[in-house]
Structure formats: structure tokens, C-alpha cells
Amino acid sequence: METYKLFGDQKDSLISMTLGDLLTRVAQVYPDNDAVLFNEISSPASQKNNCFRMTYKEFNEECERVARGLLAIGVRKGSHVSIWATNYPQWIVTMYASAKIGATLVTVNTNYKIFEAEYLLKQSDTDTLILMEGLKDTNYVQIINELCPELKDSQPGDLRSPSLPVLKRVIYLDEKENTPKGMYHWSDISEKADTISVDYFNEIKAQVSPHDVVNMQYTSGTTGFPKGVMLTHYNILNNGKNIGDNQTLTPGDRVCLPVPFFHCFGCVLGIMACVTHGSTIVPVERYNPVRVMETIQREKCTATYGVPTMYIAMLEHPDFFKYDFTSLRTGIMSGSPCPVEVMKKVVDLMHMTEITIPYGLTEVSPVCTMTNIHDSIEKRVATVGRKMPFVEVKVVDPETYEDVPSGTPGEVVVRGYSVMKGYYNMPEATSLAIDKDGWLHSGDLAVIDEDGYFKITGRIKDMIIRGGENIYPKELEEFLYTHPQIKDVQVIGVPDKNYGEEVCACIILKENEVSSEEEMKEYIRVNLSRHKMPRYIWFMDKFPMTASGKIQKYKMREAAIDALNLHEAAGIETA
């Protein structure tokens, strides 16, 4: 009923609308409903008692004012506007302001250092950069000044740098008095809005199409250099709406978002799902278990999002039982498999009886399968649900591309409205990802059960070929999780002179636990076939991960070659 108010007879079909028009529509239908509630002591984003609270009417007006300000400083339809910041409210304002004028928002990973930032800004042809001072030990301002030493001597909006020739404008988000030379301050943008007439602004808005690229998300780099995934208004608006539909979001829901906005998890599953349902966005600037628990209690949130480790950190926090979670009902857990005992605690202790589990990838906007609020805990732990509406999802033989029967492993392929427009300036990579029939090849291995539920079993590139025999890491990982001393485990292939590859189990033990290679191998020997026995057991303190919580197995493999002295087998010369 609520989505009918927004979309009328289109509520059960794909919506052909821009993000800007969507926000205007929500502001008309739910003008007094809270759009964004933000309360972070550490953030300068809020000007009134460290607080940013806007209704949808106020939020739309703010986005339109910033959109006009962006036009005033030279941003145009087709411009690439990068934002390098944590979950500030201005992040969301930038998303919709740039969408209203047909600019493309390029999201920058907040963990990037200078090499990665330079790569993204160059590869994306960013002409406008919006940034905060920095995060932890990384100073973003220092990085941009190092990349563009000309910035300090430039007038705001007139940067000319040989190293980043496309970049013209840099906008600073933090305290105005600290604005570096050569940069605009965020407040300058709103102040310049009045130089753009409403009539001209409306003309620009009318030129924006639902099929224009609105968002460029960079892949998380689990297999090499990130690629800029071009997503349209049509892609992410409909994906966000379908995700929200699956959680039965309404204007009465308040969604706590501690997951990063630069990732699809925060941007589409979070922001877009909320706006398409008139729900309230409650950002947490960056994840901290206490902040999340405080926010849920203070704002009486009805949903929250996170990867399993985020939920585990809250459940295991010594102050967990001091907080009130009774307002919660739904949410999303994604990123990696969740142990069944953790899921039961999330349902029982956090009251998230309707929590959902999605699967997807950036290239499909991103969700293509998802459990629903009525699925059993077993289904929510063992599977990633059934296919989402309006897309085709199937499992094929990765070599022949023929469909495989239920219960047989194969590659997940996706076709439909949500498939990306392509990788920015990478036509060859695009043609490798999307075949001539329009199927996006995920690289993920899965099986489908007789009820249509998908279970992800691994990555094609993760598959280990030992002496001609295929070994799927996922199976061994799931078994090792049953060991009472193991906190986390990843299985990788490492080079071997005789067999081509050997199996290496990388293990993180629980706190205060001690074990040995012999003990672990004995546990495996008793329970699994001999050919699945790892040649190496490597105890680690932590795994290399992307900012969105994905394990970087290629980095683990590189580290293992060094740690296990496998350079000769890998064909690597060392000094």
C-alpha cells in the first residue's frame, strides 16, 4: 500500500524514474517523515549540537540547493564527482544533488592510500572531488596536495595539474576555518546556489534519463586492479526498491547504516532501499559496535545492516545487554557466511526475527538473490535465498555454459535490468564479463536446490587444481569451522613443483587458544577424504580484507609464498 502511494500502478513493476525525480516524489508524498537522522560527536558534518536531522521535504530542498551550487561551480551533466568520506550526511546529499543534474557519483574507498587514490581519480576521469580531512592515519588532504602540488596556488575551481589533468574542483567537508588553499568549502556550494535560476535548474533536470549512468562503484579489488562499474538510475533505483520490498520496509522504518556508503551495501541496499520506501536513514559515520548499539537504542531503529563480524562484535561486547534492541525487526547480513549460532543470537537477542541474507555483486547493482523475512533460520544460514524479481539467475557449467541440474555446482550468471552498463573505459573487460546473450558471468560457484534456493560454494578462481583434481576451498573451510578452537579459516591454493598447486589452510585461532599443524591435520584426517588434506597449515593473526569485508585471497596467496618459502615453485626470483 505504501509503495502504491509513491509509484501507483507501477509499484509491482520496474520503475522508470531518475533518482532526482524519486526524491522529489517522496518529499511530496511524505514531506514530514524523517529522511536522515545523524548524531555523531566525532563528525563536523552536523552543525546543531552535532546533529543533522531532516524531513524528506527539507532533505529534498537541501539536495536541490546543493545541485544548483554544483552547477554554479561548473559541474555539468556527465561530470564525474568523486566523494572521499565516511558516512557523513553530506555523502547522501551529494548522491542526490549530483543525480538531479545528471552527474555521475564516483565512490572512493575510505581506506585508500595515495597509490589507490591516484589510480581511481585518473581511471574515473574525476573532475570534481569532495573530501573530508582524512581517516585514522591517512590524511586525504595531504594526499591530494602531494598528487597535485599546484592546488595550493590555485583559485578554487581552477586546478590545472599535469598529474590529474581532468580534476578541476576540490570541495572540503570539514570545519570551514580549516579549508585548505585551492579548495571550496562545502558551505560555499550552497551559497552559490542563488546564481543559478530555478528555471535553468529545471531545464537541466529534465535532460536527465533513467538510463544515464548515475553511480560508479569500484570493484573491491579481490582479484587485482579495481574496475569502475557503471550503474544507471534504472539499475540502482529498482534494485534498492526490490531489496526494500523484500524486507517489507515502510515509511515507519528507521534503518541504522554502519556499513560504508562507498560500497553498494551502504549505497544501494541501504540508502536506495530507504528512499524508495520513504524510510528513515540513520547513518553511523563508521563502524564501532558501541556507536551502533547506542544509535539503535536512541533512534529506536527497526533495522540494521552489517557483515557477520559486525554482529559478532556487538554480541560479544561486554555492554551488549545494557542496550535495548526491542525496536529491531529486520535488516541485512551479508559479505560472508554466518555461523548458525550467531544467526540464532541475532534473532533471539537482537530481536531481528526478519533479518535477510542477500547475494550479489557490484556488476548487478548489486543484489540478485535474497532470502525473505519468512524463511527459516536454516535457509538463512545455508543459502542466499531465491532470485530477485525481474532478473534471470541461473547456474551453468563454467566451460560449456550449459545449464546444470539442481544440486550440481556451476557458475552463477545473471541477466536483466540490474546488469551494469559496463566497466568504465574497459571494453575488453566488459565483453569478458557480459556475454553476447546479455548474461553477466559472476565468477561465483553455486548450487540451486529443488526449491530454487541458491547456495554459494566458492569462486571459480579460488578453485584449487591439485594434480588434475579439483578441490573446492569452501567445503574444507566449512568443515574446519566446526573445530572448537578455530575463529576463522580460509583455504587457498599455493604453487607446488610436482602437483601444480597444493592446499594451504590459513587459520585464525580463538583468543587464548593454542594448536599445532599436527593437531589440525589429525582432525581433518579423521573426518575427510585424504585428497582434501592441506599440505600446509598456516596460523595467522588476521586476513587481508577489503574495506567492505571481503577476504583478499590473492594477497593471502602472495603472503603464503613468502611465509612458506615457495618462490621456486611460483617461479619468483628472490634476492
Short mmCIF file of C-alpha atoms in Angstrom, two decimals, residues 71-534:
data_model
loop_
_atom_site.label_atom_id
_atom_site.label_comp_id
_atom_site.label_asym_id
_atom_site.label_seq_id
_atom_site.Cartn_x
_atom_site.Cartn_y
_atom_site.Cartn_z
CA LEU A 71 26.08 23.83 -11.41
CA ALA A 72 27.36 27.24 -10.30
CA ILE A 73 30.94 25.96 -9.89
CA GLY A 74 30.96 24.17 -13.24
CA VAL A 75 29.66 20.65 -12.62
CA ARG A 76 27.58 19.52 -15.58
CA LYS A 77 25.58 16.56 -16.88
CA GLY A 78 28.14 13.80 -17.41
CA SER A 79 30.63 15.21 -14.89
CA HIS A 80 32.32 12.71 -12.61
CA VAL A 81 32.03 13.77 -8.96
CA SER A 82 34.11 11.66 -6.57
CA ILE A 83 33.37 11.63 -2.85
CA TRP A 84 36.04 10.51 -0.39
CA ALA A 85 34.41 10.48 3.02
CA THR A 86 32.87 8.29 5.70
CA ASN A 87 29.11 8.12 6.23
CA TYR A 88 28.53 11.87 6.57
CA PRO A 89 25.04 13.20 5.77
CA GLN A 90 26.72 15.27 3.03
CA TRP A 91 27.56 11.98 1.32
CA ILE A 92 23.85 11.31 0.83
CA VAL A 93 23.18 14.93 -0.17
CA THR A 94 25.94 14.68 -2.79
CA MET A 95 24.47 11.45 -4.13
CA TYR A 96 21.09 13.04 -4.85
CA ALA A 97 22.34 16.52 -5.75
CA SER A 98 24.66 15.13 -8.43
CA ALA A 99 21.90 12.80 -9.67
CA LYS A 100 19.49 15.72 -10.12
CA ILE A 101 21.84 17.42 -12.61
CA GLY A 102 22.94 14.26 -14.43
CA ALA A 103 26.43 13.99 -12.93
CA THR A 104 27.93 10.62 -12.04
CA LEU A 105 28.88 9.98 -8.42
CA VAL A 106 32.18 8.09 -8.11
CA THR A 107 32.54 6.47 -4.70
CA VAL A 108 36.02 6.37 -3.13
CA ASN A 109 37.04 3.73 -0.61
CA THR A 110 37.86 5.46 2.69
CA ASN A 111 40.76 3.07 3.27
CA TYR A 112 42.58 4.13 0.11
CA LYS A 113 46.14 5.38 0.33
CA ILE A 114 47.91 7.55 -2.23
CA PHE A 115 48.56 4.89 -4.90
CA GLU A 116 44.96 3.67 -4.92
CA ALA A 117 43.52 7.18 -4.83
CA GLU A 118 45.65 8.30 -7.75
CA TYR A 119 44.59 5.24 -9.76
CA LEU A 120 40.88 5.83 -9.13
CA LEU A 121 40.93 9.58 -9.77
CA LYS A 122 42.78 9.06 -13.05
CA GLN A 123 40.89 6.00 -14.26
CA SER A 124 37.50 7.52 -13.48
CA ASP A 125 38.23 10.91 -15.10
CA THR A 126 37.11 12.65 -11.93
CA ASP A 127 36.64 16.40 -12.47
CA THR A 128 35.24 17.23 -9.00
CA LEU A 129 36.46 15.75 -5.72
CA ILE A 130 34.62 16.13 -2.41
CA LEU A 131 36.67 15.02 0.57
CA MET A 132 36.99 15.02 4.34
CA GLU A 133 40.28 15.78 6.12
CA GLY A 134 41.19 12.12 6.46
CA LEU A 135 40.66 8.93 8.41
CA LYS A 136 42.86 7.27 11.03
CA ASP A 137 46.47 7.53 9.81
CA THR A 138 45.55 8.63 6.28
CA ASN A 139 45.29 12.35 5.52
CA TYR A 140 43.25 12.79 2.34
CA VAL A 141 44.12 16.48 2.04
CA GLN A 142 47.83 15.69 2.26
CA ILE A 143 47.43 13.01 -0.40
CA ILE A 144 45.64 15.30 -2.87
CA ASN A 145 48.23 18.03 -2.27
CA GLU A 146 51.00 15.53 -2.93
CA LEU A 147 49.32 14.37 -6.14
CA CYS A 148 48.53 17.94 -7.21
CA PRO A 149 51.10 20.34 -5.71
CA GLU A 150 49.58 23.08 -7.90
CA LEU A 151 46.39 23.03 -5.83
CA LYS A 152 47.74 25.28 -3.06
CA ASP A 153 48.42 28.06 -5.56
CA SER A 154 45.14 27.66 -7.47
CA GLN A 155 41.88 29.52 -7.14
CA PRO A 156 39.05 27.19 -6.04
CA GLY A 157 37.61 25.53 -9.15
CA ASP A 158 40.60 26.32 -11.36
CA LEU A 159 43.02 23.47 -10.66
CA ARG A 160 45.38 22.63 -13.52
CA SER A 161 47.57 19.69 -12.67
CA PRO A 162 49.58 17.53 -15.10
CA SER A 163 49.25 14.52 -12.79
CA LEU A 164 45.43 14.70 -12.68
CA PRO A 165 44.58 16.79 -15.76
CA VAL A 166 40.81 16.22 -15.59
CA LEU A 167 40.45 17.28 -11.94
CA LYS A 168 39.35 20.94 -11.65
CA ARG A 169 37.42 21.30 -8.39
CA VAL A 170 38.07 20.11 -4.83
CA ILE A 171 35.47 20.62 -2.07
CA TYR A 172 36.35 20.33 1.62
CA LEU A 173 33.81 18.86 4.06
CA ASP A 174 35.26 19.59 7.49
CA GLU A 175 35.44 22.81 9.55
CA LYS A 176 35.35 25.90 7.32
CA GLU A 177 38.20 27.66 9.11
CA ASN A 178 40.47 24.72 8.21
CA THR A 179 39.65 24.77 4.49
CA PRO A 180 42.94 24.20 2.62
CA LYS A 181 44.12 26.61 -0.05
CA GLY A 182 42.72 25.98 -3.51
CA MET A 183 39.59 24.23 -2.24
CA TYR A 184 35.97 25.25 -1.90
CA HIS A 185 34.29 24.64 1.43
CA TRP A 186 31.04 22.66 1.43
CA SER A 187 29.12 25.72 2.62
CA ASP A 188 30.38 27.69 -0.41
CA ILE A 189 28.40 25.38 -2.68
CA SER A 190 25.05 26.16 -1.07
CA GLU A 191 25.88 29.86 -1.03
CA LYS A 192 26.43 29.85 -4.78
CA ALA A 193 23.05 28.21 -5.48
CA ASP A 194 21.26 31.54 -5.94
CA THR A 195 23.38 32.32 -9.01
CA ILE A 196 21.54 29.52 -10.83
CA SER A 197 17.90 30.24 -11.67
CA VAL A 198 15.22 27.72 -10.82
CA ASP A 199 14.11 27.69 -14.46
CA TYR A 200 17.60 26.78 -15.68
CA PHE A 201 17.91 24.15 -12.96
CA ASN A 202 14.60 22.60 -14.04
CA GLU A 203 15.80 22.53 -17.67
CA ILE A 204 18.91 20.61 -16.61
CA LYS A 205 16.87 18.15 -14.53
CA ALA A 206 14.58 17.46 -17.48
CA GLN A 207 17.57 16.33 -19.57
CA VAL A 208 18.46 13.50 -17.18
CA SER A 209 17.37 10.00 -18.25
CA PRO A 210 16.75 6.95 -16.03
CA HIS A 211 19.24 5.13 -18.26
CA ASP A 212 22.09 7.59 -17.67
CA VAL A 213 24.99 6.44 -15.52
CA VAL A 214 24.46 7.86 -12.03
CA ASN A 215 26.95 5.91 -9.95
CA MET A 216 30.38 4.45 -10.49
CA GLN A 217 31.28 1.83 -7.90
CA TYR A 218 34.79 0.46 -7.99
CA THR A 219 35.13 -3.28 -7.52
CA SER A 220 36.84 -4.11 -4.27
CA GLY A 221 39.99 -5.45 -5.85
CA THR A 222 39.87 -9.05 -4.63
CA THR A 223 41.46 -10.18 -7.92
CA GLY A 224 43.59 -7.19 -8.97
CA PHE A 225 43.08 -3.58 -10.03
CA PRO A 226 39.60 -2.20 -9.31
CA LYS A 227 37.27 -1.61 -12.24
CA GLY A 228 34.73 1.20 -12.40
CA VAL A 229 31.27 -0.38 -12.59
CA MET A 230 28.85 1.97 -14.35
CA LEU A 231 25.38 1.81 -12.80
CA THR A 232 22.35 3.73 -14.05
CA HIS A 233 19.44 5.39 -12.22
CA TYR A 234 17.30 2.49 -13.51
CA ASN A 235 19.76 -0.09 -12.16
CA ILE A 236 20.05 1.08 -8.57
CA LEU A 237 16.59 2.59 -8.07
CA ASN A 238 14.90 -0.69 -8.94
CA ASN A 239 17.41 -2.84 -7.10
CA GLY A 240 17.04 -0.71 -3.99
CA LYS A 241 13.25 -0.85 -4.24
CA ASN A 242 13.22 -4.64 -4.60
CA ILE A 243 15.58 -5.02 -1.63
CA GLY A 244 13.31 -2.82 0.48
CA ASP A 245 10.23 -4.71 -0.71
CA ASN A 246 11.87 -7.95 0.43
CA GLN A 247 12.30 -6.52 3.93
CA THR A 248 8.77 -5.03 3.80
CA LEU A 249 10.18 -1.57 4.54
CA THR A 250 7.67 1.22 5.17
CA PRO A 251 7.84 4.95 6.00
CA GLY A 252 7.74 3.88 9.65
CA ASP A 253 11.06 2.03 9.44
CA ARG A 254 14.31 3.52 10.68
CA VAL A 255 17.37 1.81 9.23
CA CYS A 256 20.72 2.03 11.05
CA LEU A 257 23.52 2.04 8.46
CA PRO A 258 27.04 1.41 9.80
CA VAL A 259 28.18 -0.16 6.50
CA PRO A 260 30.23 2.13 4.23
CA PHE A 261 28.32 4.25 1.72
CA PHE A 262 31.14 3.91 -0.82
CA HIS A 263 30.11 0.27 -1.22
CA CYS A 264 26.86 -0.96 -2.75
CA PHE A 265 25.93 -2.38 0.65
CA GLY A 266 25.53 1.11 2.07
CA CYS A 267 24.61 2.99 -1.08
CA VAL A 268 22.03 0.70 -2.70
CA LEU A 269 20.93 -1.83 -0.07
CA GLY A 270 20.89 0.99 2.45
CA ILE A 271 20.19 4.46 1.05
CA MET A 272 18.23 3.42 -2.04
CA ALA A 273 16.10 0.85 -0.22
CA CYS A 274 15.15 3.51 2.34
CA VAL A 275 14.34 6.32 -0.09
CA THR A 276 12.22 4.10 -2.35
CA HIS A 277 10.03 3.35 0.68
CA GLY A 278 10.06 6.69 2.46
CA SER A 279 12.01 5.07 5.31
CA THR A 280 14.45 6.91 7.55
CA ILE A 281 18.21 6.67 7.00
CA VAL A 282 20.17 6.57 10.27
CA PRO A 283 23.88 6.63 9.36
CA VAL A 284 26.73 5.69 11.66
CA GLU A 285 29.81 7.56 10.46
CA ARG A 286 32.00 4.46 10.63
CA TYR A 287 31.50 1.14 12.31
CA ASN A 288 32.03 0.86 16.04
CA PRO A 289 29.93 -1.66 18.00
CA VAL A 290 29.11 0.76 20.81
CA ARG A 291 28.11 3.53 18.40
CA VAL A 292 25.84 1.16 16.52
CA MET A 293 24.18 -0.13 19.68
CA GLU A 294 23.75 3.42 21.01
CA THR A 295 22.24 4.55 17.70
CA ILE A 296 19.79 1.65 17.54
CA GLN A 297 18.62 2.38 21.08
CA ARG A 298 18.49 6.19 20.78
CA GLU A 299 16.68 6.33 17.43
CA LYS A 300 14.58 3.20 18.03
CA CYS A 301 15.80 1.71 14.77
CA THR A 302 13.75 -1.08 13.25
CA ALA A 303 16.56 -2.45 11.06
CA THR A 304 20.33 -2.54 10.87
CA TYR A 305 22.89 -3.85 8.39
CA GLY A 306 26.29 -5.48 8.69
CA VAL A 307 28.66 -8.29 7.83
CA PRO A 308 28.77 -11.22 10.28
CA THR A 309 31.83 -9.89 12.10
CA MET A 310 29.95 -6.65 12.88
CA TYR A 311 27.13 -8.58 14.53
CA ILE A 312 29.60 -10.81 16.38
CA ALA A 313 31.43 -7.74 17.75
CA MET A 314 28.16 -6.41 19.18
CA LEU A 315 27.02 -9.75 20.58
CA GLU A 316 30.38 -10.32 22.28
CA HIS A 317 30.72 -6.77 23.62
CA PRO A 318 30.68 -6.72 27.45
CA ASP A 319 28.00 -3.99 27.44
CA PHE A 320 25.71 -5.73 24.95
CA PHE A 321 22.94 -6.46 27.47
CA LYS A 322 22.83 -2.82 28.59
CA TYR A 323 21.23 -1.80 25.30
CA ASP A 324 17.61 -2.05 24.18
CA PHE A 325 17.14 -3.81 20.84
CA THR A 326 13.40 -4.39 21.09
CA SER A 327 12.67 -1.88 18.30
CA LEU A 328 14.52 -4.05 15.75
CA ARG A 329 12.69 -6.46 13.46
CA THR A 330 14.60 -6.76 10.16
CA GLY A 331 17.88 -5.93 8.48
CA ILE A 332 20.56 -7.45 6.31
CA MET A 333 23.59 -9.63 6.96
CA SER A 334 25.93 -10.02 4.01
CA GLY A 335 29.55 -10.34 2.94
CA SER A 336 30.36 -13.84 4.20
CA PRO A 337 28.59 -16.92 5.60
CA CYS A 338 27.12 -16.63 9.08
CA PRO A 339 27.56 -19.43 11.64
CA VAL A 340 24.18 -20.77 12.72
CA GLU A 341 24.77 -19.99 16.40
CA VAL A 342 25.44 -16.34 15.52
CA MET A 343 22.25 -16.13 13.46
CA LYS A 344 20.23 -17.57 16.33
CA LYS A 345 21.65 -14.94 18.70
CA VAL A 346 20.90 -12.13 16.24
CA VAL A 347 17.30 -13.34 16.00
CA ASP A 348 16.82 -14.03 19.72
CA LEU A 349 18.95 -11.39 21.45
CA MET A 350 18.71 -8.55 18.92
CA HIS A 351 15.05 -9.29 18.07
CA MET A 352 15.83 -9.39 14.34
CA THR A 353 13.35 -12.14 13.57
CA GLU A 354 13.01 -10.90 9.98
CA ILE A 355 16.71 -10.48 9.11
CA THR A 356 17.51 -11.24 5.47
CA ILE A 357 20.54 -12.60 3.60
CA PRO A 358 21.30 -11.33 0.07
CA TYR A 359 23.82 -12.32 -2.57
CA GLY A 360 25.09 -10.24 -5.41
CA LEU A 361 27.95 -8.34 -6.90
CA THR A 362 28.54 -4.73 -7.84
CA GLU A 363 28.07 -5.55 -11.52
CA VAL A 364 24.38 -6.42 -10.95
CA SER A 365 23.53 -3.34 -8.86
CA PRO A 366 24.20 -5.47 -6.63
CA VAL A 367 21.59 -7.97 -5.32
CA CYS A 368 20.28 -10.82 -7.47
CA THR A 369 19.17 -13.37 -4.83
CA MET A 370 17.87 -12.86 -1.31
CA THR A 371 16.12 -14.68 1.49
CA ASN A 372 12.81 -13.24 2.66
CA ILE A 373 11.52 -12.40 6.12
CA HIS A 374 9.60 -15.70 6.36
CA ASP A 375 12.47 -18.08 5.53
CA SER A 376 13.66 -20.43 8.26
CA ILE A 377 16.91 -19.77 10.11
CA GLU A 378 18.32 -22.84 8.38
CA LYS A 379 17.61 -21.35 4.95
CA ARG A 380 19.07 -18.01 6.01
CA VAL A 381 22.29 -19.67 7.17
CA ALA A 382 22.71 -22.31 4.47
CA THR A 383 21.56 -20.32 1.41
CA VAL A 384 21.41 -16.83 -0.06
CA GLY A 385 17.74 -17.11 -0.95
CA ARG A 386 15.96 -17.22 -4.27
CA LYS A 387 16.28 -14.99 -7.29
CA MET A 388 15.01 -11.42 -7.05
CA PRO A 389 12.08 -10.15 -9.16
CA PHE A 390 12.61 -9.06 -12.77
CA VAL A 391 16.00 -10.74 -13.23
CA GLU A 392 17.07 -14.12 -14.57
CA VAL A 393 19.57 -16.00 -12.41
CA LYS A 394 20.80 -19.49 -13.22
CA VAL A 395 23.76 -21.82 -12.73
CA VAL A 396 25.75 -23.01 -15.74
CA ASP A 397 28.73 -25.20 -16.48
CA PRO A 398 31.62 -22.69 -16.50
CA GLU A 399 33.22 -24.33 -19.54
CA THR A 400 30.24 -25.21 -21.75
CA TYR A 401 27.80 -22.54 -20.43
CA GLU A 402 25.08 -25.21 -20.45
CA ASP A 403 22.52 -25.15 -17.62
CA VAL A 404 23.25 -27.65 -14.86
CA PRO A 405 20.60 -29.58 -12.89
CA SER A 406 19.63 -28.87 -9.28
CA GLY A 407 22.32 -29.83 -6.81
CA THR A 408 25.14 -29.60 -9.36
CA PRO A 409 27.79 -26.88 -8.88
CA GLY A 410 28.19 -24.30 -11.61
CA GLU A 411 28.75 -20.61 -12.24
CA VAL A 412 26.10 -18.05 -11.31
CA VAL A 413 25.06 -15.94 -14.30
CA VAL A 414 22.60 -13.03 -14.25
CA ARG A 415 20.59 -11.25 -16.93
CA GLY A 416 18.09 -8.42 -16.68
CA TYR A 417 17.51 -4.79 -15.71
CA SER A 418 20.19 -4.77 -13.00
CA VAL A 419 23.20 -5.71 -15.15
CA MET A 420 25.73 -2.87 -15.28
CA LYS A 421 26.24 -0.68 -18.32
CA GLY A 422 29.86 -1.85 -18.33
CA TYR A 423 33.27 -1.13 -16.85
CA TYR A 424 34.35 2.47 -17.39
CA ASN A 425 36.84 2.71 -20.26
CA MET A 426 37.43 -1.06 -20.17
CA PRO A 427 35.60 -2.53 -23.19
CA GLU A 428 37.59 -5.78 -23.18
CA ALA A 429 36.90 -6.45 -19.51
CA THR A 430 33.23 -5.64 -20.13
CA SER A 431 32.97 -8.12 -23.00
CA LEU A 432 34.59 -10.80 -20.84
CA ALA A 433 32.05 -10.20 -18.07
CA ILE A 434 28.88 -9.92 -20.20
CA ASP A 435 28.42 -12.46 -22.98
CA LYS A 436 26.73 -11.92 -26.35
CA ASP A 437 23.37 -13.01 -24.93
CA GLY A 438 23.49 -10.46 -22.11
CA TRP A 439 24.43 -12.83 -19.28
CA LEU A 440 26.73 -11.37 -16.63
CA HIS A 441 29.20 -14.05 -15.53
CA SER A 442 29.79 -13.70 -11.80
CA GLY A 443 32.78 -15.98 -11.33
CA ASP A 444 30.96 -17.41 -8.30
CA LEU A 445 30.16 -21.11 -7.94
CA ALA A 446 26.78 -22.19 -6.57
CA VAL A 447 24.20 -24.94 -6.45
CA ILE A 448 20.42 -24.50 -6.62
CA ASP A 449 18.20 -26.75 -4.54
CA GLU A 450 14.83 -28.13 -5.62
CA ASP A 451 13.04 -25.12 -4.10
CA GLY A 452 15.10 -22.59 -6.05
CA TYR A 453 17.38 -21.52 -3.19
CA PHE A 454 20.98 -20.72 -4.11
CA LYS A 455 23.98 -21.82 -2.06
CA ILE A 456 27.30 -20.18 -2.89
CA THR A 457 30.07 -22.79 -2.88
CA GLY A 458 33.11 -20.73 -3.87
CA ARG A 459 34.84 -18.76 -6.61
CA ILE A 460 35.94 -20.23 -9.92
CA LYS A 461 39.33 -18.55 -9.45
CA ASP A 462 39.55 -19.91 -5.89
CA MET A 463 39.22 -23.49 -7.11
CA ILE A 464 42.42 -25.43 -6.46
CA ILE A 465 43.63 -27.89 -9.09
CA ARG A 466 45.96 -30.36 -7.39
CA GLY A 467 47.45 -32.87 -9.79
CA GLY A 468 44.45 -32.52 -12.09
CA GLU A 469 41.88 -32.92 -9.31
CA ASN A 470 39.52 -30.05 -8.49
CA ILE A 471 39.35 -29.07 -4.83
CA TYR A 472 36.76 -26.53 -3.70
CA PRO A 473 38.03 -24.44 -0.76
CA LYS A 474 34.53 -23.73 0.51
CA GLU A 475 33.92 -27.35 1.50
CA LEU A 476 37.12 -27.57 3.54
CA GLU A 477 36.50 -24.14 5.09
CA GLU A 478 33.02 -25.11 6.24
CA PHE A 479 34.36 -28.29 7.78
CA LEU A 480 37.18 -26.52 9.62
CA TYR A 481 34.71 -24.03 11.09
CA THR A 482 33.42 -26.96 13.17
CA HIS A 483 36.74 -27.14 15.04
CA PRO A 484 36.16 -25.65 18.52
CA GLN A 485 39.45 -23.72 18.54
CA ILE A 486 39.06 -22.05 15.14
CA LYS A 487 37.73 -18.50 14.92
CA ASP A 488 38.17 -18.04 11.16
CA VAL A 489 39.64 -20.01 8.28
CA GLN A 490 40.39 -19.53 4.61
CA VAL A 491 41.67 -22.19 2.24
CA ILE A 492 43.88 -21.16 -0.67
CA GLY A 493 45.93 -22.78 -3.41
CA VAL A 494 49.69 -22.27 -3.34
CA PRO A 495 52.22 -23.24 -6.05
CA ASP A 496 53.81 -26.69 -6.00
CA LYS A 497 56.54 -28.06 -8.30
CA ASN A 498 55.05 -31.54 -8.53
CA TYR A 499 51.27 -31.07 -8.40
CA GLY A 500 50.90 -27.56 -9.80
CA GLU A 501 49.03 -26.46 -6.69
CA GLU A 502 48.80 -27.57 -3.09
CA VAL A 503 46.22 -26.78 -0.43
CA CYS A 504 47.01 -24.32 2.35
CA ALA A 505 44.60 -23.80 5.26
CA CYS A 506 45.03 -20.34 6.79
CA ILE A 507 43.69 -20.38 10.34
CA ILE A 508 42.93 -17.75 12.97
CA LEU A 509 42.51 -19.33 16.39
CA LYS A 510 40.10 -18.07 19.02
CA GLU A 511 41.57 -15.89 21.75
CA ASN A 512 43.89 -17.73 24.16
CA GLU A 513 43.72 -20.94 22.11
CA VAL A 514 46.88 -22.81 21.08
CA SER A 515 47.14 -25.55 18.47
CA SER A 516 49.61 -27.08 16.04
CA GLU A 517 49.82 -28.20 12.44
CA GLU A 518 49.78 -31.84 13.56
CA GLU A 519 46.62 -31.40 15.66
CA MET A 520 44.76 -29.72 12.82
CA LYS A 521 45.81 -32.34 10.28
CA GLU A 522 44.70 -35.13 12.59
CA TYR A 523 41.27 -33.51 12.92
CA ILE A 524 40.97 -33.38 9.13
CA ARG A 525 42.38 -36.88 8.63
CA VAL A 526 39.70 -38.42 10.84
CA ASN A 527 36.82 -36.66 9.11
CA LEU A 528 37.62 -36.01 5.43
CA SER A 529 38.94 -37.78 2.35
CA ARG A 530 42.70 -37.95 2.06
CA HIS A 531 42.93 -35.86 -1.12
CA LYS A 532 41.40 -32.89 0.73
CA MET A 533 44.19 -32.81 3.31
CA PRO A 534 46.00 -29.45 3.24
#
